[in-house]
Coordinates of C-alpha atoms in Angstrom, one line a residue:
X4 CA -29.3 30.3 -5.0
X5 CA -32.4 32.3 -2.9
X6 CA -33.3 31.2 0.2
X7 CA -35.7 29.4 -0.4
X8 CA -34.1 26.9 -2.8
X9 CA -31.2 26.5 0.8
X10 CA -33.9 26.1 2.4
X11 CA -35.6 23.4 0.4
X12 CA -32.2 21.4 0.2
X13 CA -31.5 21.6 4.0
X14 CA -34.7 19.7 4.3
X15 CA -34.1 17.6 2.3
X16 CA -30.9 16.9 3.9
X17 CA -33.0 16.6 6.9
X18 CA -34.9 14.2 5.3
X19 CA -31.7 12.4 4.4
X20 CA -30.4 12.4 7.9
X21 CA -33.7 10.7 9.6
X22 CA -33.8 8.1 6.8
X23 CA -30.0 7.0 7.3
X24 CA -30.6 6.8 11.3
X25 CA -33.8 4.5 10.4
X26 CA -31.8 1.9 7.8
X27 CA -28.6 1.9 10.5
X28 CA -31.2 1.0 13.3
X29 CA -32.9 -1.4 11.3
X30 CA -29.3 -2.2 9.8
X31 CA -28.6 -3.7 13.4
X32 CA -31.4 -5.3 14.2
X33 CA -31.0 -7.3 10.8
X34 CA -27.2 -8.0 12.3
X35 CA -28.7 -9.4 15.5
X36 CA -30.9 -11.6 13.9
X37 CA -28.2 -13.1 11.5
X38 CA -26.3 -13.7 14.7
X39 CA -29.0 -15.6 16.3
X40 CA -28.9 -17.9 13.4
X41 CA -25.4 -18.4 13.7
X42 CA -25.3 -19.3 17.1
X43 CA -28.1 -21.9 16.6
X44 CA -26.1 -23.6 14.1
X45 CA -23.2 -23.2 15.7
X46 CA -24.6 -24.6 19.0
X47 CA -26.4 -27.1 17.1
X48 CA -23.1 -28.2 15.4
X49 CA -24.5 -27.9 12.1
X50 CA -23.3 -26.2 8.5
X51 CA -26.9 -27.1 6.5
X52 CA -30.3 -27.3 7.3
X53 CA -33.6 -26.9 5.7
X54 CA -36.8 -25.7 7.0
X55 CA -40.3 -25.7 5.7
X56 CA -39.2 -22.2 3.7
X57 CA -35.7 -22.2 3.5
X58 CA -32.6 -23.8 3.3
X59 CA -29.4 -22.2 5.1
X60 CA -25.7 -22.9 5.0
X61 CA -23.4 -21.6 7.6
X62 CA -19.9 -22.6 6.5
X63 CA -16.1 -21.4 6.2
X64 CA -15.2 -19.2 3.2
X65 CA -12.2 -18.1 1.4
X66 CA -11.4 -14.6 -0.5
X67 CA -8.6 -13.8 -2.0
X68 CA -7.4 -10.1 -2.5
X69 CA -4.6 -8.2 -3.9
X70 CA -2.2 -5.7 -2.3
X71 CA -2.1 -2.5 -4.2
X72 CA 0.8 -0.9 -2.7
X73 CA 2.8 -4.0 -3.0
X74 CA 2.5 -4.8 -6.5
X75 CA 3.0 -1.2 -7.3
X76 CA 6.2 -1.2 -5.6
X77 CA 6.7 -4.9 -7.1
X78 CA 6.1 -4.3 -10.5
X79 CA 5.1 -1.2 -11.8
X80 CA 5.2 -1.9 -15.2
X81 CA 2.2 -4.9 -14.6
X82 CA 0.5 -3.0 -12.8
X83 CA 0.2 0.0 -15.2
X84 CA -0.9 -2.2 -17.4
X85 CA -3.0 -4.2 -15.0
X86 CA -4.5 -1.0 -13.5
X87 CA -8.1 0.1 -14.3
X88 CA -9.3 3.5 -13.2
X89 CA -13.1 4.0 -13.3
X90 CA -14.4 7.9 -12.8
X91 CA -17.8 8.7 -11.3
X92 CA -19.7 11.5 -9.9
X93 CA -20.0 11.9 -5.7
X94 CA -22.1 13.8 -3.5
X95 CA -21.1 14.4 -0.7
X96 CA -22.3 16.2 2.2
X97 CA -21.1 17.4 5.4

């Protein structure tokens, strides 16, 4: 590669950079509002309520989530055949 194609991708990495500090900045100010509405139900003692344009739920949820490293040590012939391996393209930059 010349110099001026390292050139054109450093800016662009550039570009990259200032976009990714302006989605984490509005990232956190999306967080803080979220957490305003949580404290109001919360303080309001509420799980539901609906206003003129929408209706929110605040309420307990439940996941559920398997340990990899246990049930390969566990059973390893389940989880070969319970095993799914996807394969992708990354960039990555540094």
């Amino acid at each position: 590669m010349g110099t001026n194609e390292l050139n054109y991708l450093d800016n662009l990495i550039e570009e990259m950079r200032e976009k990714e500090a302006e989605v984490k900045a509005i990232s956190e100010e999306i967080d803080t509002l979220k957490a305003l509405v949580r404290d109001t139900m919360t303080t309001s003692e509420i799980s539901a309520i609906t206003t003129p344009n929408h209706h929110i739920t605040y309420s307990q949820c439940e996941r559920t989530t398997v340990d990899k490293k246990k049930l390969q040590a566990l059973y390893p012939d389940t989880f070969g055949k319970v095993v799914k391996i996807s394969k992708y393209m990354m960039l990555r930059i540094n």
